[in-house]
PDB file of C-alpha atoms in Angstrom:
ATOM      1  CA  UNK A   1      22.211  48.952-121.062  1.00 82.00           C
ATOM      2  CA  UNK A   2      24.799  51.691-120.796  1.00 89.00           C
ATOM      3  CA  UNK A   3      28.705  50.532-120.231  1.00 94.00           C
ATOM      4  CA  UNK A   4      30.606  52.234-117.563  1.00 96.00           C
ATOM      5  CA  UNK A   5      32.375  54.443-120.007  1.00 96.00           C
ATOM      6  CA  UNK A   6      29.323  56.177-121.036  1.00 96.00           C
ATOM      7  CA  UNK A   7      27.988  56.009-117.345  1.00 96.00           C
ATOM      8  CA  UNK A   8      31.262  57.900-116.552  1.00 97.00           C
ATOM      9  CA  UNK A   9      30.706  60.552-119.736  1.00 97.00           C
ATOM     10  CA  UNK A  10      27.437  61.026-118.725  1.00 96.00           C
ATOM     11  CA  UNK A  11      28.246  61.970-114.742  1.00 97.00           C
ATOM     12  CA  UNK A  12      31.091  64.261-116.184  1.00 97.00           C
ATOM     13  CA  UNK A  13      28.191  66.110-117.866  1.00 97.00           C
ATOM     14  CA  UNK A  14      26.488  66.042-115.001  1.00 97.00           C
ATOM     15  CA  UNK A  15      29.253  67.370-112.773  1.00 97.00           C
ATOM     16  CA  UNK A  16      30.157  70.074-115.281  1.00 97.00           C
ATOM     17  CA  UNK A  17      26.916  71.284-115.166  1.00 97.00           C
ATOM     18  CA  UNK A  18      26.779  71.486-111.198  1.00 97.00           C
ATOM     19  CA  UNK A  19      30.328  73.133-110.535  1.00 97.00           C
ATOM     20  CA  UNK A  20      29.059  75.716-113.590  1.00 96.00           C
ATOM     21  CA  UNK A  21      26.452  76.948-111.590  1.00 94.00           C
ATOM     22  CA  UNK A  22      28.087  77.314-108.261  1.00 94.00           C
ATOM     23  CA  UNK A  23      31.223  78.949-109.399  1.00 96.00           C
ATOM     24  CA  UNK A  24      33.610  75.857-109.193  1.00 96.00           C
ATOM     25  CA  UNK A  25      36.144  74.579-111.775  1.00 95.00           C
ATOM     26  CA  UNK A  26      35.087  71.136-112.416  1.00 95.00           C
ATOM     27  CA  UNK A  27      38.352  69.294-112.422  1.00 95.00           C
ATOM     28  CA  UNK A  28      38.322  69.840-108.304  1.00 96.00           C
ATOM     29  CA  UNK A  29      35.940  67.022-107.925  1.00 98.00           C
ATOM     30  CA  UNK A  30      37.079  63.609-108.139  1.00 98.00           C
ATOM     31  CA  UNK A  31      35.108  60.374-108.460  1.00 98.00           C
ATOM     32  CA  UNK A  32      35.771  57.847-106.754  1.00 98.00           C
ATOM     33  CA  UNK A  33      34.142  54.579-108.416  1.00 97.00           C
ATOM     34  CA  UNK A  34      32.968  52.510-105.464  1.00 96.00           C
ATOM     35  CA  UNK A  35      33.430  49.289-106.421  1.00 95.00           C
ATOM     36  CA  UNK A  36      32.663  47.327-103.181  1.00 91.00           C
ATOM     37  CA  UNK A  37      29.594  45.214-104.918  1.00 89.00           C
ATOM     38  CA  UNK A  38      30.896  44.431-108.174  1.00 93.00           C
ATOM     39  CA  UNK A  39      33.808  42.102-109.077  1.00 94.00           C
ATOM     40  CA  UNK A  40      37.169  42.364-110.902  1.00 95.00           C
ATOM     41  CA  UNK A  41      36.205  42.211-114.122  1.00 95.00           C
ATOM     42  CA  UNK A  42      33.588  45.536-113.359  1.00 95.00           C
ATOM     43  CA  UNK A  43      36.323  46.858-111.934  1.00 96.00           C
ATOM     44  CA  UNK A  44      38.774  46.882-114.493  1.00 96.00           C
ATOM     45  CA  UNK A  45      36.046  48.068-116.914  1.00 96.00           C
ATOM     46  CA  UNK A  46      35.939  51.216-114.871  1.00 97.00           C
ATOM     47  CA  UNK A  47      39.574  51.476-115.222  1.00 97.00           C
ATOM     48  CA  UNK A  48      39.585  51.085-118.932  1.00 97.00           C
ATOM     49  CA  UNK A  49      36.525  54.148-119.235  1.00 97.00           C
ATOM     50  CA  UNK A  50      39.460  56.484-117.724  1.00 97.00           C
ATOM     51  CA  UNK A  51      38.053  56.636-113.833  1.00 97.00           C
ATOM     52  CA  UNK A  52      41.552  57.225-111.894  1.00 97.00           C
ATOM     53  CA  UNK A  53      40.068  56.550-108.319  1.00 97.00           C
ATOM     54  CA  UNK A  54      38.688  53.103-106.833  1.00 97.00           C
ATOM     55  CA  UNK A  55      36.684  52.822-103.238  1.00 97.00           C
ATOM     56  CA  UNK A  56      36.334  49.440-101.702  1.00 95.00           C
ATOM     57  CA  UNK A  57      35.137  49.204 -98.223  1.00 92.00           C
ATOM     58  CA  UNK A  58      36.032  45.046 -97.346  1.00 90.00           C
ATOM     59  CA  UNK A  59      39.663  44.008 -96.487  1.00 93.00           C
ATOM     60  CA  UNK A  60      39.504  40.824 -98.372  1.00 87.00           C
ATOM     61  CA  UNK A  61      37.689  41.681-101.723  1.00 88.00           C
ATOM     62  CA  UNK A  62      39.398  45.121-101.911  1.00 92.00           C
ATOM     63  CA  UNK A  63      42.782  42.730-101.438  1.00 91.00           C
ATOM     64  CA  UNK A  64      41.898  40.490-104.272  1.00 92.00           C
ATOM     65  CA  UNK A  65      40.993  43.279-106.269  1.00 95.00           C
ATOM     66  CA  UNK A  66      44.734  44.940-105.372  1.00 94.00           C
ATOM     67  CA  UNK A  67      46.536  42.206-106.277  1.00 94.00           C
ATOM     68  CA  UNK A  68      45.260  41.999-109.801  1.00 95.00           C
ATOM     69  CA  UNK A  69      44.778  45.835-110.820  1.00 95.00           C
ATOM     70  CA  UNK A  70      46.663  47.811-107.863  1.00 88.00           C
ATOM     71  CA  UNK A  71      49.129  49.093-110.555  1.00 92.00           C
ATOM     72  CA  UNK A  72      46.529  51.417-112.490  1.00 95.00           C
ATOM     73  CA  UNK A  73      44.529  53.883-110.926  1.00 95.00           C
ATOM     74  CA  UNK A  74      44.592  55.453-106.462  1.00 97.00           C
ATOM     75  CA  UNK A  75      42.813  53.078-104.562  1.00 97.00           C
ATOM     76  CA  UNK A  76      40.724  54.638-101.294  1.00 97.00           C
ATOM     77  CA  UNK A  77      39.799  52.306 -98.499  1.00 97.00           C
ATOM     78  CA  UNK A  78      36.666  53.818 -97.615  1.00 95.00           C
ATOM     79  CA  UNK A  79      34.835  51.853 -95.272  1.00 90.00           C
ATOM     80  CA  UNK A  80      35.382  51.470 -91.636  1.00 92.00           C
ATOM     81  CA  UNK A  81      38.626  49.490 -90.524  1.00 94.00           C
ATOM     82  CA  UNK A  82      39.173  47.234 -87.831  1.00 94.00           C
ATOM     83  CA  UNK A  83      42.664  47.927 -86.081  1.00 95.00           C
ATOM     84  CA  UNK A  84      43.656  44.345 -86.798  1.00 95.00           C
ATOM     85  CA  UNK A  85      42.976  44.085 -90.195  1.00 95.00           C
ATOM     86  CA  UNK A  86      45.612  47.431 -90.866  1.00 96.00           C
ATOM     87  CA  UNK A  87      48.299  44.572 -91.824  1.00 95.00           C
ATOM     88  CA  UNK A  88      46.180  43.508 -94.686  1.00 94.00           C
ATOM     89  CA  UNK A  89      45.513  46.710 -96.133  1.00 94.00           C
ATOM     90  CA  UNK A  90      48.694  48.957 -95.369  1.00 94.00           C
ATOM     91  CA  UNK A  91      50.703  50.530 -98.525  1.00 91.00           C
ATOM     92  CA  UNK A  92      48.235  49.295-100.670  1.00 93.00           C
ATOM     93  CA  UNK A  93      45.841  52.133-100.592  1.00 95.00           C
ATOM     94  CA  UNK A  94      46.685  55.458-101.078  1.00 95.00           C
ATOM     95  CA  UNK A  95      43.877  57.287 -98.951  1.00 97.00           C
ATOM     96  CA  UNK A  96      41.703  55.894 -96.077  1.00 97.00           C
ATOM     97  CA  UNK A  97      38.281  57.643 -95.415  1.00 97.00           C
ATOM     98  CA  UNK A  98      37.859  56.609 -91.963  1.00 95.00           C
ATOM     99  CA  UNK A  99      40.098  57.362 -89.420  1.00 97.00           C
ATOM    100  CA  UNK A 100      38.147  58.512 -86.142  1.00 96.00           C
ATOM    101  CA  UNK A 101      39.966  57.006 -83.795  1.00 96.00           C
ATOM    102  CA  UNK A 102      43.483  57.184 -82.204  1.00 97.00           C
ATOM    103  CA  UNK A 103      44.438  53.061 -82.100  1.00 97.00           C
ATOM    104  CA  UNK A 104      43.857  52.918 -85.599  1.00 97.00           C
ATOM    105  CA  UNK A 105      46.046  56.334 -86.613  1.00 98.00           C
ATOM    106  CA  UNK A 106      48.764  53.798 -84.217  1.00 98.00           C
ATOM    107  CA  UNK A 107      48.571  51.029 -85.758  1.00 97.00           C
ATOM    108  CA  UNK A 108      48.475  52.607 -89.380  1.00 97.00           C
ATOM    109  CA  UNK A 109      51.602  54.802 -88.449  1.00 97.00           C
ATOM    110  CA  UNK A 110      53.607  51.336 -86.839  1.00 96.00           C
ATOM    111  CA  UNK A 111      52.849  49.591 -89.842  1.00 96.00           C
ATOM    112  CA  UNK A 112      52.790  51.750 -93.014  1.00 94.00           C
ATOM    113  CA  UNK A 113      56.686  52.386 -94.905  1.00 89.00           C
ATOM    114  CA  UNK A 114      55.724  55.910 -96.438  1.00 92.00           C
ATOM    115  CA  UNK A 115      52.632  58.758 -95.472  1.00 94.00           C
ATOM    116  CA  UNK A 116      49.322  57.738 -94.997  1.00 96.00           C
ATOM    117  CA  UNK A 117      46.735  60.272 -96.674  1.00 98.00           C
ATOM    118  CA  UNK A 118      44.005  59.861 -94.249  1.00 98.00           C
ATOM    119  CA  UNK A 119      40.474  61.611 -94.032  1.00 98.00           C
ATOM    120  CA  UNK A 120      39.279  62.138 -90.589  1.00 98.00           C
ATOM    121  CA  UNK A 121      36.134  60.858 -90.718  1.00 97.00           C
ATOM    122  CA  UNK A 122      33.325  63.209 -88.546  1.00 97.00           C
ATOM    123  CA  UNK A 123      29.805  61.994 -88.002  1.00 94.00           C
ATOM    124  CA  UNK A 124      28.062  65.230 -88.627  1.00 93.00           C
ATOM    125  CA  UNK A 125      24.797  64.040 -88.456  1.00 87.00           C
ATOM    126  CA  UNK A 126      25.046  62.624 -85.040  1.00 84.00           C
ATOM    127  CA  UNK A 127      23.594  59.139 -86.250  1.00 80.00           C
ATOM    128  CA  UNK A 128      23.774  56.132 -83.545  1.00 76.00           C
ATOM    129  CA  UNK A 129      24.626  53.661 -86.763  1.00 72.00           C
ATOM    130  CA  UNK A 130      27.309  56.328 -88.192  1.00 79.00           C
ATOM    131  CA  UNK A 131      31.052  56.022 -87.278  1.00 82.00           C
ATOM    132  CA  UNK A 132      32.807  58.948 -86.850  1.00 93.00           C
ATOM    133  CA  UNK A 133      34.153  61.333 -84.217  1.00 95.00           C
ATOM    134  CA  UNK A 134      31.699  64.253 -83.018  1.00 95.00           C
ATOM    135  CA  UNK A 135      32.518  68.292 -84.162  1.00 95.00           C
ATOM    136  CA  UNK A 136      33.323  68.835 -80.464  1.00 95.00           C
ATOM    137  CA  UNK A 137      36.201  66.023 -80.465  1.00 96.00           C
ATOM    138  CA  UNK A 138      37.642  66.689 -84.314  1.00 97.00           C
ATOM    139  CA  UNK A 139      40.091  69.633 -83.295  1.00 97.00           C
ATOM    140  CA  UNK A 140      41.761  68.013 -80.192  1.00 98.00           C
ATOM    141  CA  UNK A 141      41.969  64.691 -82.410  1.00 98.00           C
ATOM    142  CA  UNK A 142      43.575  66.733 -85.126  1.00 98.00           C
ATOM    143  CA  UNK A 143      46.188  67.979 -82.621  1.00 98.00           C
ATOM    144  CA  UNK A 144      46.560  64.293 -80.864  1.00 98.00           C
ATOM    145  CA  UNK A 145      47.843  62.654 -85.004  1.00 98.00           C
ATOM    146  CA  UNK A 146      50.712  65.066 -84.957  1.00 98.00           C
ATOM    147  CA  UNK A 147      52.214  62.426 -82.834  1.00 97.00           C
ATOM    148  CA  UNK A 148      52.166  60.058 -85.272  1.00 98.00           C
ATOM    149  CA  UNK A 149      54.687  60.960 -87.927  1.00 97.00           C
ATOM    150  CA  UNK A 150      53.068  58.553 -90.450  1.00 97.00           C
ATOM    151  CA  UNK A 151      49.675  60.116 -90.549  1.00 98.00           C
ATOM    152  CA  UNK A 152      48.586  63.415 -92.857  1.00 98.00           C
ATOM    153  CA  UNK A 153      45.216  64.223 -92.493  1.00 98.00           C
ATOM    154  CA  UNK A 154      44.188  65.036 -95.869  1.00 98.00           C
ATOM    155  CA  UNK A 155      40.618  65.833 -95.293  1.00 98.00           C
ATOM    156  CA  UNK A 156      37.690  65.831 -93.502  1.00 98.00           C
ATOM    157  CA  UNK A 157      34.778  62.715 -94.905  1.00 98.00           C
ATOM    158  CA  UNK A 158      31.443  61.819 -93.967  1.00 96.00           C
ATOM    159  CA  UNK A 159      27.946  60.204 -94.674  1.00 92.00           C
ATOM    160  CA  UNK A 160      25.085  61.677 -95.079  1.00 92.00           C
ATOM    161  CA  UNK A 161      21.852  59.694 -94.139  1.00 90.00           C
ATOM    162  CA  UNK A 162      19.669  58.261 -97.106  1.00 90.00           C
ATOM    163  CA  UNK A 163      17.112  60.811 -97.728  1.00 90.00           C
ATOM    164  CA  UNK A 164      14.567  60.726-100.960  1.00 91.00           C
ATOM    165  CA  UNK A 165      14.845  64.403-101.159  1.00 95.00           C
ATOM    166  CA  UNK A 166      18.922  65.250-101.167  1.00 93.00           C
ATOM    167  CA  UNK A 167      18.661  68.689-100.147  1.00 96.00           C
ATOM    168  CA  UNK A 168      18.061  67.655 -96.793  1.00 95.00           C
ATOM    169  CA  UNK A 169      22.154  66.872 -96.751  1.00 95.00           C
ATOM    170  CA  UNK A 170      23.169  70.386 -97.497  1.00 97.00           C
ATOM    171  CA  UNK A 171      23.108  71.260 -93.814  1.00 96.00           C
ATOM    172  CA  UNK A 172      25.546  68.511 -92.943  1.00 96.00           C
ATOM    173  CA  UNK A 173      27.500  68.852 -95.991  1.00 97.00           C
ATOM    174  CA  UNK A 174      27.960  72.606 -95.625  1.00 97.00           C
ATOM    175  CA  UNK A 175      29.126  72.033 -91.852  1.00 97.00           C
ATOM    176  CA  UNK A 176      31.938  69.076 -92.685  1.00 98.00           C
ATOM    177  CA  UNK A 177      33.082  72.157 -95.399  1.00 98.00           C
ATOM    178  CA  UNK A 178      33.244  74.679 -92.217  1.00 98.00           C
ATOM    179  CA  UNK A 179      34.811  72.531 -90.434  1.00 98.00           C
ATOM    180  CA  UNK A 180      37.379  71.772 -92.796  1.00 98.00           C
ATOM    181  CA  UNK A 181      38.323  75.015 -93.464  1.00 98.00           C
ATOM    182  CA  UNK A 182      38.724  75.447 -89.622  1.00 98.00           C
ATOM    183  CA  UNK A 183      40.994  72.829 -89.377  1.00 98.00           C
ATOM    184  CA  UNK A 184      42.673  73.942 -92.650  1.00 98.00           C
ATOM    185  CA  UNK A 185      43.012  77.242 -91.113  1.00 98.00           C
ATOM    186  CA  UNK A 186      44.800  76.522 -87.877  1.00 97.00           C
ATOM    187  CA  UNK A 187      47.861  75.507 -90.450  1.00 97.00           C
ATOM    188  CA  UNK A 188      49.119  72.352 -88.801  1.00 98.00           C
ATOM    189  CA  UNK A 189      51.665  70.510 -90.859  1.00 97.00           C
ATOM    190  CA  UNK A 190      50.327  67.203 -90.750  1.00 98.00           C
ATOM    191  CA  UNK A 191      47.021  68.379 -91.029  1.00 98.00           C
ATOM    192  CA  UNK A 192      47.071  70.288 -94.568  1.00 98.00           C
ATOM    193  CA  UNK A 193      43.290  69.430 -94.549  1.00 98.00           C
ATOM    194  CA  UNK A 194      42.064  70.649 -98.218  1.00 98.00           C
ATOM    195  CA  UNK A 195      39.700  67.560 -98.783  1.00 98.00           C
ATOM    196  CA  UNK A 196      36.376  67.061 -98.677  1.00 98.00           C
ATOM    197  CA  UNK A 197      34.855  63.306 -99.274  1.00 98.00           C
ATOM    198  CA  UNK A 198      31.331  63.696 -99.101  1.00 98.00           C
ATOM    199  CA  UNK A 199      28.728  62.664-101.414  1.00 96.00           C
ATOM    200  CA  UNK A 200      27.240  59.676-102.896  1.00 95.00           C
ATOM    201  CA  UNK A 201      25.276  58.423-106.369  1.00 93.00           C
ATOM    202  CA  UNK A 202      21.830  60.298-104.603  1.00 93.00           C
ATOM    203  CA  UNK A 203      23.166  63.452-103.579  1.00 96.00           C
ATOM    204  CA  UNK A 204      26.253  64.368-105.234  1.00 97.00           C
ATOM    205  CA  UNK A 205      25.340  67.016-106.597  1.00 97.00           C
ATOM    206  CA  UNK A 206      24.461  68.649-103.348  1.00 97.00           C
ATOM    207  CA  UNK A 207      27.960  67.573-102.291  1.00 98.00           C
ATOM    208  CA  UNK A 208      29.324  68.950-104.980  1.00 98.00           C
ATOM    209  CA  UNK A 209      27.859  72.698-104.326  1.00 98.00           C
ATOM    210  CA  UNK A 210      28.499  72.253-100.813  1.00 98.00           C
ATOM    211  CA  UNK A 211      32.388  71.888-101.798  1.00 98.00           C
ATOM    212  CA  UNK A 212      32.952  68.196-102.305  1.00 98.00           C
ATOM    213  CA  UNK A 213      36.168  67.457-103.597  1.00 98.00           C
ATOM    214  CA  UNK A 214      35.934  63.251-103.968  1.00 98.00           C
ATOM    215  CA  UNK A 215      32.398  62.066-104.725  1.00 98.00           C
ATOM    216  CA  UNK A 216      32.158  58.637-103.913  1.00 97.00           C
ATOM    217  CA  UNK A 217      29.626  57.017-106.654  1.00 96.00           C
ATOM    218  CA  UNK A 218      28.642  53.348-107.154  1.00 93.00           C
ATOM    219  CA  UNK A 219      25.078  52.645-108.017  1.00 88.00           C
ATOM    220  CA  UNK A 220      24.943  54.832-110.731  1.00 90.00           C
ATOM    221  CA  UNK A 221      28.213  54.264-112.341  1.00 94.00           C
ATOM    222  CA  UNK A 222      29.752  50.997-111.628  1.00 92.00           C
ATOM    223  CA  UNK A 223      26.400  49.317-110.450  1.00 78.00           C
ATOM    224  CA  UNK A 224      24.817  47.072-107.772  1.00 67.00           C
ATOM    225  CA  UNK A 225      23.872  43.887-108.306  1.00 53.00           C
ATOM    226  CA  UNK A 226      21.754  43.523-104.849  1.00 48.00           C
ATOM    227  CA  UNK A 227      19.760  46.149-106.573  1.00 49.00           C
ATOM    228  CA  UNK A 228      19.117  44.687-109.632  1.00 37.00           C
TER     229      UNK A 228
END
């Protein structure tokens, strides 16, 4: 069984290879271990194996998590927050994934003591079960966060649907990178923009060729145990 460190060599490889072939240098795409499933312990091994960037997606095991390891690595809230759970979570992450809505960019800009690096999270591929603001709403909710001081948009994030065969994501990953660089284009101070967080363990790679700057892997680097 393979330890996170050579799980992590292995998808450097991996990602090497894939920003060689498109043209990209390979230190613009980030992983971000996702380490909602496993516990502490997994999670400081994936700290030790040199991974810089955590993802947890639940207020109160990401917390615990915090508490114990929050001074090593940048810790990404990546899963969908509840505006009442922003006290919880506030100045302990560095980026959140999922802003799409303006009472959380509020409540985020009331509470937080320094800049929030925020992805603006866009449901490109119109799923019912996806959060996520629509490509008709993204540019005026880009102009709306300028009135909260608090708030820099980042970067653009979204999920694909599970498909066996990846390629079917490079349509919606190639439109969240077109959209970004329309947002990125229009210059807005708070919204610098230059992110992309798209991308998971099955079709990364896609991602990556599609412009992915943060990956967000779990399965097949930090593991699952539901899956085992």
């Amino acid at each position: 069984m393979m330890t996170i460190l050579e799980k992590y060599k292995q998808l450097n490889l991996e990602i090497e290879k894939i920003a060689g072939r498109c043209g990209r240098n390979k230190d613009e795409i980030k992983v971000i271990a996702v380490t909602k499933y496993v516990d502490t312990v997994t999670t400081k091994e994936a700290l030790d194996a040199g991974l810089e960037h955590i993802g947890e997606n639940r207020v109160e095991g990401g917390v615990e998590k915090w508490e114990q390891l929050g001074e090593r690595g940048n810790w990404h809230f990546i899963g969908s927050l509840q505006t009442k759970k922003v006290k919880k979570v506030i100045d302990k992450y560095d980026y959140f994934h999922s802003l799409d809505r303006l009472s959380l960019a509020e409540e985020l800009d009331k509470r937080s003591s320094k800049k929030v690096s925020c992805f603006v999270q866009v449901n490109v591929s119109q799923e019912e079960s996806k959060s996520g603001i629509s490509e008709a709403e993204l540019i005026p909710f880009i102009e709306k966060l300028a009135e909260y001081p608090s708030i820099e948009v980042v970067g653009l994030m979204t999920m694909a649907p599970f498909y066996q065969d990846p390629e079917r994501t490079r349509p919606i990953f190639r439109k969240l990178r077109e959209l970004r660089d329309q947002v990125e284009g229009l210059g807005y101070q708070h919204a610098p923009c230059k992110e992309l967080s798209m991308g998971m363990s099955n079709d990364y790679s896609i991602a990556i060729e599609e412009g992915a700057t943060f990956i967000r892997i779990g399965t097949v680097l930090v593991g699952n145990p539901l899956k085992n």
